[in-house]
């Protein structure tokens, strides 16, 4: 039984449909990547999973149990298990790095302050920012901010980490430092669902690659298969374009 | 004009005036604090309240920003007693100034709600924060930080507005000027000194507020 299973999810922003049939399943400890052209709905899938967008149809099963997305308690439970890192980091500008990482465990989970702080320090050291604890987000580079965002997501001890194009807004020389931090998590066995355009990275860390187009999941499989020998014409066309250079 | 000012005659009232300035500042601080709370609630109602709350907040702001503060205090001091609510002059002036500044501060803080970064709020929601936590940990610091200059401006306006306390016999700076004037008839000297004291008090207050804002809230404000 898969840990997370999406079946035929549909969703729209207002009257504009963005998802029209998304199905995928994820095992515990697995890393799956969503790839596809811009506007295909990859990020929207992640937004649905953290309750930022309510799907209009389909079903989500977690640990075999169906999730009722209209229920606030269920959404709260989803947010407890899933942590998301955004393309634009979305750090709290009015808080120091340390407080950005501490605030959710402290105020949402009500863990003791000392525990939150030592955990935050450990996570920030792990992403290589042990010396930036008291800096503010606007004093950091994009790569550093994204690593803070990663530490902030991890501070909640999520079961699944959702990464939404986390390197797309970064200067090329800063991409590696963020990917290194993610590799470390992958090595620790973190379950992840990644939206990424870094095909080399996707091939390296994923056990499963899901190709999306026009709000639908078109094809999925191990990276070697999907990236080298896609079966569907849509996927073949996409992969041909991005891997040509 | 062949009037010879005699400032010497009113120097002995200086400590008395200083006490009055302290009362003015106390009134202003209380009214501003209360107004900030009302303003925050008003801004929340206007931003994310239901239809009834939005209408109510709108009517409140419209009423209090379109009538003179003096008339509002008159109403509280002379009309409310007929409904059985009797306030002494200090409390009536305080309530009037609080409600008045609450209306202006609703509008100021609403601008804060409108300008808070949407994606920070989303991040907070996905971290599991409740709406109240989002307001408290994100929106309020954002308001204080980015709207610091209009907020201090509002505080200064309230400080000057406390002078209407004189009309109701509150012993604030202008009220004390009125009583000394009635005793000595040295109007020119008294109101020159009292006017200067208002200048000193407001400049000192905005200086202190600016320094506090920069160090406590990382507000982007220059001292002069």
Short mmCIF file of C-alpha atoms in Angstrom, two decimals:
data_model
loop_
_atom_site.label_atom_id
_atom_site.label_comp_id
_atom_site.label_asym_id
_atom_site.label_seq_id
_atom_site.Cartn_x
_atom_site.Cartn_y
_atom_site.Cartn_z
CA UNK A 1 0.00 0.00 0.00
CA UNK A 2 1.55 3.34 -1.03
CA UNK A 3 2.04 6.00 1.62
CA UNK A 4 0.48 8.75 -0.47
CA UNK A 5 -1.89 8.12 -3.30
CA UNK A 6 -3.53 10.76 -5.50
CA UNK A 7 -6.26 9.59 -7.84
CA UNK A 8 -7.63 11.72 -10.63
CA UNK A 9 -7.25 15.05 -8.80
CA UNK A 10 -8.86 18.06 -10.43
CA UNK A 11 -8.56 21.69 -9.32
CA UNK A 12 -9.09 25.19 -10.61
CA UNK A 13 -8.15 28.76 -9.79
CA UNK A 14 -11.49 30.49 -9.96
CA UNK A 15 -13.00 29.38 -13.23
CA UNK A 16 -9.66 28.43 -14.77
CA UNK A 17 -8.99 24.69 -14.53
CA UNK A 18 -5.39 23.90 -13.62
CA UNK A 19 -5.52 20.23 -12.74
CA UNK A 20 -7.57 17.80 -14.76
CA UNK A 21 -6.60 14.33 -13.71
CA UNK A 22 -3.52 13.93 -11.55
CA UNK A 23 -2.72 10.48 -10.27
CA UNK A 24 0.43 9.44 -8.54
CA UNK A 25 1.60 7.32 -5.66
CA UNK A 26 4.53 7.67 -3.36
CA UNK A 27 6.08 5.13 -1.00
CA UNK A 28 7.58 6.09 2.34
CA UNK A 29 11.24 7.00 1.87
CA UNK A 30 10.78 7.45 -1.85
CA UNK A 31 11.77 10.52 -3.83
CA UNK A 32 9.52 11.35 -6.75
CA UNK A 33 9.96 14.23 -9.16
CA UNK A 34 7.32 16.04 -11.12
CA UNK A 35 8.51 17.34 -14.46
CA UNK A 36 6.73 18.97 -17.37
CA UNK A 37 6.29 22.23 -19.21
CA UNK A 38 5.49 25.48 -17.39
CA UNK A 39 1.83 25.75 -16.57
CA UNK A 40 1.32 22.00 -16.56
CA UNK A 41 0.20 22.11 -12.93
CA UNK A 42 3.24 20.67 -11.15
CA UNK A 43 3.37 23.31 -8.44
CA UNK A 44 -0.39 23.19 -8.09
CA UNK A 45 -0.18 19.54 -7.07
CA UNK A 46 2.08 20.57 -4.17
CA UNK A 47 -0.26 23.42 -3.23
CA UNK A 48 -3.13 20.97 -3.03
CA UNK A 49 -1.12 18.74 -0.73
CA UNK A 50 -0.52 21.54 1.79
CA UNK A 51 -4.09 22.78 1.67
CA UNK A 52 -3.44 26.04 -0.16
CA UNK A 53 -5.84 24.95 -2.88
CA UNK A 54 -8.89 22.74 -2.47
CA UNK A 55 -9.23 20.15 -5.20
CA UNK A 56 -12.54 20.01 -7.05
CA UNK A 57 -12.44 16.28 -7.60
CA UNK A 58 -10.53 13.05 -7.16
CA UNK A 59 -9.25 11.51 -3.98
CA UNK A 60 -6.20 11.68 -1.75
CA UNK A 61 -5.27 8.72 0.42
CA UNK A 62 -2.64 8.93 3.09
CA UNK A 63 -1.49 5.73 4.73
CA UNK A 64 -4.49 4.09 3.07
CA UNK A 65 -6.97 6.46 4.68
CA UNK A 66 -9.00 8.85 2.53
CA UNK A 67 -8.38 12.55 3.18
CA UNK A 68 -11.33 14.89 3.36
CA UNK A 69 -9.90 18.11 1.94
CA UNK A 70 -12.89 20.21 2.97
CA UNK A 71 -12.21 19.58 6.65
CA UNK A 72 -10.00 22.08 8.50
CA UNK A 73 -8.81 19.47 10.99
CA UNK A 74 -7.68 17.27 8.13
CA UNK A 75 -5.89 20.16 6.47
CA UNK A 76 -4.15 20.84 9.77
CA UNK A 77 -3.09 17.21 9.89
CA UNK A 78 -1.80 17.39 6.29
CA UNK A 79 0.23 20.46 7.18
CA UNK A 80 1.65 18.65 10.18
CA UNK A 81 2.91 15.83 7.95
CA UNK A 82 3.86 17.76 4.81
CA UNK A 83 6.27 20.66 4.68
CA UNK A 84 6.77 22.74 1.59
CA UNK A 85 9.68 24.84 0.36
CA UNK A 86 8.76 27.47 -2.20
CA UNK A 87 10.54 28.78 -5.25
CA UNK A 88 10.69 32.28 -3.76
CA UNK A 89 11.71 31.02 -0.26
CA UNK A 90 8.89 33.05 1.35
CA UNK A 91 10.86 33.65 4.53
CA UNK A 92 9.39 35.90 7.21
CA UNK A 93 11.15 39.18 6.53
CA UNK A 94 10.56 40.59 9.99
CA UNK A 95 12.27 37.70 11.77
CA UNK A 96 15.88 36.66 12.13
CA UNK A 97 17.04 33.43 10.52
CA UNK A 98 16.90 31.63 13.85
CA UNK A 99 13.35 32.82 14.57
CA UNK A 100 12.18 31.89 11.08
CA UNK A 101 13.20 28.33 11.82
CA UNK A 102 11.99 28.27 15.44
CA UNK A 103 8.61 29.94 15.17
CA UNK A 104 6.49 27.05 13.93
CA UNK A 105 7.79 24.40 16.36
CA UNK A 106 7.53 26.94 19.18
CA UNK A 107 4.16 28.53 18.45
CA UNK A 108 2.36 25.85 16.47
CA UNK A 109 3.70 22.70 18.11
CA UNK A 110 4.26 24.32 21.52
CA UNK A 111 7.54 22.55 22.05
CA UNK A 112 9.83 23.91 24.78
CA UNK A 113 11.87 26.92 23.69
CA UNK A 114 15.27 25.39 24.48
CA UNK A 115 14.44 22.34 22.43
CA UNK A 116 13.23 24.47 19.50
CA UNK A 117 16.31 26.62 19.62
CA UNK A 118 18.83 23.81 19.77
CA UNK A 119 16.99 21.99 16.98
CA UNK A 120 16.97 25.16 14.86
CA UNK A 121 20.68 25.70 15.47
CA UNK A 122 21.40 22.11 14.49
CA UNK A 123 19.35 22.36 11.28
CA UNK A 124 20.92 25.66 10.32
CA UNK A 125 24.37 24.22 10.90
CA UNK A 126 23.39 21.26 8.77
CA UNK A 127 22.53 23.52 5.82
CA UNK A 128 25.74 25.46 6.39
CA UNK A 129 24.29 28.58 7.98
CA UNK A 130 25.41 28.14 11.56
CA UNK A 131 27.04 31.58 11.41
CA UNK A 132 23.94 33.44 10.13
CA UNK A 133 21.55 32.80 13.02
CA UNK A 134 20.90 36.45 13.77
CA UNK A 135 20.92 37.77 10.21
CA UNK A 136 17.66 38.85 8.57
CA UNK A 137 16.48 37.37 5.27
CA UNK A 138 17.18 40.56 3.32
CA UNK A 139 20.82 40.32 4.35
CA UNK A 140 21.25 36.88 2.76
CA UNK A 141 21.81 35.67 -0.79
CA UNK A 142 19.08 33.71 -2.54
CA UNK A 143 20.88 30.44 -1.98
CA UNK A 144 21.27 31.16 1.72
CA UNK A 145 17.61 32.15 2.03
CA UNK A 146 16.54 28.96 0.31
CA UNK A 147 18.63 26.92 2.74
CA UNK A 148 16.97 28.75 5.65
CA UNK A 149 13.60 27.86 4.09
CA UNK A 150 14.72 24.24 3.95
CA UNK A 151 15.71 24.29 7.62
CA UNK A 152 12.39 25.97 8.50
CA UNK A 153 10.47 23.22 6.73
CA UNK A 154 12.50 20.52 8.46
CA UNK A 155 12.05 22.03 11.91
CA UNK A 156 8.51 20.66 11.95
CA UNK A 157 9.89 17.15 11.47
CA UNK A 158 7.64 16.50 8.49
CA UNK A 159 7.03 13.06 7.05
CA UNK A 160 7.19 14.40 3.51
CA UNK A 161 9.10 17.33 2.10
CA UNK A 162 7.62 19.09 -0.92
CA UNK A 163 10.10 21.10 -2.95
CA UNK A 164 8.59 23.56 -5.41
CA UNK A 165 11.23 24.56 -7.96
CA UNK A 166 13.53 25.46 -5.13
CA UNK A 167 16.46 26.35 -7.37
CA UNK A 168 14.60 28.16 -10.15
CA UNK A 169 14.97 31.62 -8.64
CA UNK A 170 18.65 31.22 -7.84
CA UNK A 171 21.72 32.41 -9.68
CA UNK A 172 23.45 29.41 -11.30
CA UNK A 173 26.41 29.46 -8.92
CA UNK A 174 24.06 29.19 -5.93
CA UNK A 175 22.12 26.19 -7.20
CA UNK A 176 24.72 23.67 -6.11
CA UNK A 177 24.68 24.67 -2.43
CA UNK A 178 20.92 24.11 -2.23
CA UNK A 179 21.04 20.83 -4.15
CA UNK A 180 23.81 19.62 -1.83
CA UNK A 181 21.60 20.26 1.17
CA UNK A 182 18.79 18.28 -0.47
CA UNK A 183 21.13 15.41 -1.38
CA UNK A 184 22.00 15.15 2.29
CA UNK A 185 18.32 14.75 3.14
CA UNK A 186 17.87 12.20 0.39
CA UNK A 187 20.70 10.19 1.87
CA UNK A 188 18.92 10.26 5.23
CA UNK A 189 15.85 8.65 3.68
CA UNK A 190 13.53 11.65 3.65
CA UNK A 191 10.38 11.17 1.60
CA UNK A 192 10.21 13.91 -1.01
CA UNK A 193 8.07 15.13 -3.84
CA UNK A 194 10.11 17.46 -6.00
CA UNK A 195 9.12 19.85 -8.75
CA UNK A 196 12.28 20.68 -10.61
CA UNK A 197 13.79 21.69 -13.91
CA UNK A 198 17.24 20.44 -12.90
CA UNK A 199 17.14 17.27 -14.94
CA UNK A 200 20.57 16.06 -13.88
CA UNK A 201 19.49 16.33 -10.25
CA UNK A 202 16.12 14.72 -10.91
CA UNK A 203 17.84 11.76 -12.56
CA UNK A 204 20.30 11.46 -9.71
CA UNK A 205 17.98 11.52 -6.67
CA UNK A 206 14.58 10.33 -7.84
CA UNK A 207 13.34 6.81 -7.79
CA UNK A 208 10.31 7.86 -9.77
CA UNK A 209 9.72 10.61 -12.31
CA UNK A 210 6.22 11.77 -13.16
CA UNK A 211 5.64 13.70 -16.36
CA UNK A 212 2.77 16.20 -16.38
CA UNK A 213 1.18 18.18 -19.18
CA UNK A 214 -1.97 20.30 -19.29
CA UNK A 215 -2.89 19.53 -15.70
CA UNK A 216 -2.65 15.76 -16.12
CA UNK A 217 -0.12 13.16 -15.17
CA UNK A 218 0.82 11.66 -18.52
CA UNK A 219 3.48 9.12 -17.72
CA UNK A 220 5.57 7.96 -14.82
CA UNK A 221 8.44 5.58 -14.26
CA UNK A 222 12.01 5.28 -13.05
CA UNK A 223 14.22 8.14 -14.26
CA UNK A 224 16.20 5.98 -16.68
CA UNK A 225 13.02 4.93 -18.40
CA UNK A 226 11.13 8.21 -18.40
CA UNK A 227 14.05 10.44 -19.27
CA UNK A 228 15.69 8.13 -21.83
CA UNK A 229 12.85 6.10 -23.27
CA UNK A 230 9.54 7.82 -22.72
CA UNK A 231 6.59 5.88 -24.08
CA UNK A 232 4.13 8.71 -24.72
CA UNK A 233 4.68 11.21 -27.53
CA UNK A 234 4.09 14.18 -25.19
CA UNK A 235 6.81 13.04 -22.82
CA UNK A 236 9.14 12.16 -25.67
CA UNK A 237 8.69 15.62 -27.13
CA UNK A 238 9.33 17.34 -23.75
CA UNK A 239 12.33 15.22 -22.83
CA UNK A 240 13.76 15.68 -26.32
CA UNK A 241 13.58 19.46 -25.91
CA UNK A 242 15.13 19.72 -22.50
CA UNK A 243 17.83 17.11 -22.84
CA UNK A 244 18.98 18.16 -26.29
CA UNK A 245 21.43 20.74 -25.03
CA UNK B 1 2.83 97.31 19.86
CA UNK B 2 4.34 98.65 23.03
CA UNK B 3 3.70 95.68 25.26
CA UNK B 4 6.56 94.60 27.47
CA UNK B 5 6.46 90.83 28.11
CA UNK B 6 7.10 89.70 31.66
CA UNK B 7 8.18 86.11 31.38
CA UNK B 8 9.56 86.41 34.89
CA UNK B 9 6.06 86.36 36.29
CA UNK B 10 5.26 82.94 34.90
CA UNK B 11 8.52 81.13 35.53
CA UNK B 12 7.15 79.91 38.84
CA UNK B 13 4.43 78.10 36.91
CA UNK B 14 6.93 76.11 34.83
CA UNK B 15 6.87 72.98 37.03
CA UNK B 16 3.07 73.19 36.95
CA UNK B 17 3.15 73.32 33.13
CA UNK B 18 5.58 70.41 32.99
CA UNK B 19 3.13 68.39 35.04
CA UNK B 20 0.48 69.36 32.51
CA UNK B 21 2.66 68.19 29.65
CA UNK B 22 3.01 64.86 31.44
CA UNK B 23 -0.79 64.58 31.66
CA UNK B 24 -1.02 65.39 27.94
CA UNK B 25 1.50 62.70 27.11
CA UNK B 26 -0.28 60.21 29.34
CA UNK B 27 -3.59 60.94 27.62
CA UNK B 28 -1.98 60.63 24.20
CA UNK B 29 -0.20 57.39 25.04
CA UNK B 30 -3.36 55.77 26.41
CA UNK B 31 -5.49 57.00 23.51
CA UNK B 32 -2.91 55.88 20.96
CA UNK B 33 -2.57 52.42 22.55
CA UNK B 34 -6.32 51.95 22.66
CA UNK B 35 -6.60 53.33 19.15
CA UNK B 36 -3.99 50.85 17.88
CA UNK B 37 -6.00 47.95 19.30
CA UNK B 38 -9.27 49.26 17.86
CA UNK B 39 -7.50 49.99 14.59
CA UNK B 40 -6.11 46.48 14.38
CA UNK B 41 -9.53 44.96 14.99
CA UNK B 42 -11.06 47.43 12.53
CA UNK B 43 -8.49 46.59 9.89
CA UNK B 44 -9.10 42.87 10.43
CA UNK B 45 -12.83 43.40 10.13
CA UNK B 46 -12.43 45.42 6.96
CA UNK B 47 -9.95 42.98 5.43
CA UNK B 48 -11.36 39.60 6.28
CA UNK B 49 -14.59 40.17 8.18
CA UNK B 50 -18.04 39.17 7.00
CA UNK B 51 -20.42 41.62 5.41
CA UNK B 52 -21.89 42.83 8.71
CA UNK B 53 -18.50 43.39 10.36
CA UNK B 54 -17.17 45.17 7.29
CA UNK B 55 -20.17 47.49 7.20
CA UNK B 56 -19.91 48.18 10.92
CA UNK B 57 -16.20 49.00 10.71
CA UNK B 58 -16.86 51.16 7.67
CA UNK B 59 -19.60 53.12 9.44
CA UNK B 60 -17.38 53.60 12.49
CA UNK B 61 -14.48 54.95 10.42
CA UNK B 62 -16.75 57.19 8.36
CA UNK B 63 -18.42 58.65 11.43
CA UNK B 64 -15.26 59.32 13.43
CA UNK B 65 -13.15 60.66 10.57
CA UNK B 66 -15.90 63.01 9.37
CA UNK B 67 -16.86 64.74 12.59
CA UNK B 68 -14.62 67.00 14.70
CA UNK B 69 -12.96 65.27 17.64
CA UNK B 70 -14.20 68.10 19.86
CA UNK B 71 -17.79 67.37 18.93
CA UNK B 72 -17.21 63.66 19.58
CA UNK B 73 -15.96 64.40 23.10
CA UNK B 74 -18.86 66.80 23.69
CA UNK B 75 -21.18 64.02 22.73
CA UNK B 76 -19.53 61.58 25.12
CA UNK B 77 -19.35 64.08 27.96
CA UNK B 78 -22.80 65.65 27.69
CA UNK B 79 -24.99 63.16 25.83
CA UNK B 80 -23.93 59.81 27.23
CA UNK B 81 -24.94 60.78 30.81
CA UNK B 82 -28.54 60.90 29.61
CA UNK B 83 -28.12 57.21 28.78
CA UNK B 84 -26.80 56.62 32.27
CA UNK B 85 -23.12 56.58 31.29
CA UNK B 86 -21.36 59.26 33.33
CA UNK B 87 -17.66 59.78 32.74
CA UNK B 88 -15.43 62.32 34.41
CA UNK B 89 -13.74 64.79 32.09
CA UNK B 90 -10.42 62.90 31.82
CA UNK B 91 -12.17 59.64 30.94
CA UNK B 92 -14.50 61.34 28.46
CA UNK B 93 -11.61 63.02 26.65
CA UNK B 94 -9.64 59.78 26.73
CA UNK B 95 -12.55 57.79 25.30
CA UNK B 96 -13.19 60.38 22.60
CA UNK B 97 -9.53 60.54 21.55
CA UNK B 98 -9.28 56.74 21.61
CA UNK B 99 -12.31 56.24 19.39
CA UNK B 100 -11.17 59.03 17.10
CA UNK B 101 -7.63 57.72 16.70
CA UNK B 102 -9.00 54.17 16.37
CA UNK B 103 -10.81 55.26 13.23
CA UNK B 104 -7.71 56.80 11.65
CA UNK B 105 -5.54 53.90 12.77
CA UNK B 106 -8.00 51.45 11.20
CA UNK B 107 -7.26 53.00 7.84
CA UNK B 108 -3.50 53.08 8.45
CA UNK B 109 -3.40 49.45 9.54
CA UNK B 110 -5.67 48.35 6.73
CA UNK B 111 -2.93 49.52 4.39
CA UNK B 112 -0.63 47.21 6.35
CA UNK B 113 -2.91 44.24 5.82
CA UNK B 114 -3.13 45.05 2.13
CA UNK B 115 0.63 45.26 1.70
CA UNK B 116 1.73 42.20 3.67
CA UNK B 117 3.41 39.74 1.31
CA UNK B 118 0.90 37.12 0.24
CA UNK B 119 3.54 34.42 -0.05
CA UNK B 120 4.75 34.95 3.52
CA UNK B 121 1.20 34.41 4.69
CA UNK B 122 0.96 31.23 2.63
CA UNK B 123 4.21 29.99 4.11
CA UNK B 124 2.86 30.66 7.59
CA UNK B 125 -0.36 28.80 6.80
CA UNK B 126 1.50 25.76 5.51
CA UNK B 127 3.56 25.78 8.70
CA UNK B 128 0.26 25.37 10.53
CA UNK B 129 -0.19 28.88 11.93
CA UNK B 130 -3.72 29.94 12.76
CA UNK B 131 -5.15 33.13 11.34
CA UNK B 132 -4.62 34.87 14.68
CA UNK B 133 -0.99 33.78 14.72
CA UNK B 134 -0.53 35.06 11.18
CA UNK B 135 -1.86 38.47 12.27
CA UNK B 136 0.23 38.56 15.41
CA UNK B 137 3.54 37.24 14.09
CA UNK B 138 3.46 38.54 10.52
CA UNK B 139 0.97 41.34 9.93
CA UNK B 140 1.50 43.37 13.11
CA UNK B 141 5.31 43.44 12.81
CA UNK B 142 4.89 44.28 9.13
CA UNK B 143 2.58 47.18 10.01
CA UNK B 144 4.89 48.52 12.69
CA UNK B 145 7.91 48.19 10.45
CA UNK B 146 6.59 49.58 7.20
CA UNK B 147 4.02 52.05 8.51
CA UNK B 148 6.10 53.47 11.31
CA UNK B 149 6.19 57.07 10.00
CA UNK B 150 2.38 57.44 9.64
CA UNK B 151 1.94 55.77 13.03
CA UNK B 152 4.27 58.20 14.79
CA UNK B 153 2.56 61.02 12.90
CA UNK B 154 -0.74 59.83 14.31
CA UNK B 155 0.72 59.79 17.81
CA UNK B 156 1.87 63.40 17.44
CA UNK B 157 -1.58 64.44 16.18
CA UNK B 158 -3.19 62.81 19.21
CA UNK B 159 -0.72 64.54 21.53
CA UNK B 160 -1.73 67.90 20.10
CA UNK B 161 -5.36 66.86 20.16
CA UNK B 162 -5.24 66.35 23.93
CA UNK B 163 -5.34 70.17 24.20
CA UNK B 164 -9.12 69.95 23.78
CA UNK B 165 -9.08 68.56 27.31
CA UNK B 166 -8.90 72.22 28.39
CA UNK B 167 -12.49 72.70 27.24
CA UNK B 168 -13.63 70.02 29.67
CA UNK B 169 -11.40 71.09 32.55
CA UNK B 170 -8.79 68.37 32.21
CA UNK B 171 -5.56 69.51 33.83
CA UNK B 172 -3.34 68.85 30.81
CA UNK B 173 -0.93 71.40 29.38
CA UNK B 174 -3.49 73.67 27.68
CA UNK B 175 -5.91 73.28 30.58
CA UNK B 176 -3.23 74.47 32.99
CA UNK B 177 -2.41 77.34 30.63
CA UNK B 178 -6.07 78.36 30.82
CA UNK B 179 -6.07 78.39 34.62
CA UNK B 180 -2.81 80.32 34.91
CA UNK B 181 -4.11 82.75 32.34
CA UNK B 182 -7.26 83.30 34.37
CA UNK B 183 -5.09 84.08 37.38
CA UNK B 184 -2.39 86.26 35.83
CA UNK B 185 -3.79 87.50 32.50
CA UNK B 186 -0.28 87.09 31.06
CA UNK B 187 -1.71 85.49 27.90
CA UNK B 188 1.16 86.33 25.56
CA UNK B 189 3.83 84.93 27.86
CA UNK B 190 1.78 81.90 28.86
CA UNK B 191 0.81 80.78 25.38
CA UNK B 192 4.29 81.48 24.02
CA UNK B 193 5.78 79.24 26.68
CA UNK B 194 3.09 76.57 26.37
CA UNK B 195 3.36 76.58 22.57
CA UNK B 196 7.11 76.10 22.85
CA UNK B 197 6.54 73.26 25.30
CA UNK B 198 4.30 71.48 22.78
CA UNK B 199 7.05 71.80 20.18
CA UNK B 200 9.65 70.40 22.57
CA UNK B 201 7.40 67.55 23.70
CA UNK B 202 6.43 66.47 20.17
CA UNK B 203 9.95 66.71 18.80
CA UNK B 204 11.33 64.73 21.73
CA UNK B 205 8.57 62.16 21.37
CA UNK B 206 9.13 61.64 17.65
CA UNK B 207 12.87 61.46 18.22
CA UNK B 208 12.45 58.79 20.88
CA UNK B 209 9.91 56.91 18.78
CA UNK B 210 12.21 56.98 15.77
CA UNK B 211 15.14 55.63 17.73
CA UNK B 212 12.92 52.95 19.27
CA UNK B 213 11.52 52.05 15.86
CA UNK B 214 14.93 51.64 14.32
CA UNK B 215 16.36 49.51 17.05
CA UNK B 216 13.29 47.47 18.03
CA UNK B 217 11.41 47.01 14.78
CA UNK B 218 14.04 47.59 12.11
CA UNK B 219 11.74 50.31 10.81
CA UNK B 220 13.18 52.23 7.89
CA UNK B 221 13.01 55.75 9.31
CA UNK B 222 15.62 58.48 9.48
CA UNK B 223 16.07 60.42 12.67
CA UNK B 224 15.94 63.82 10.92
#
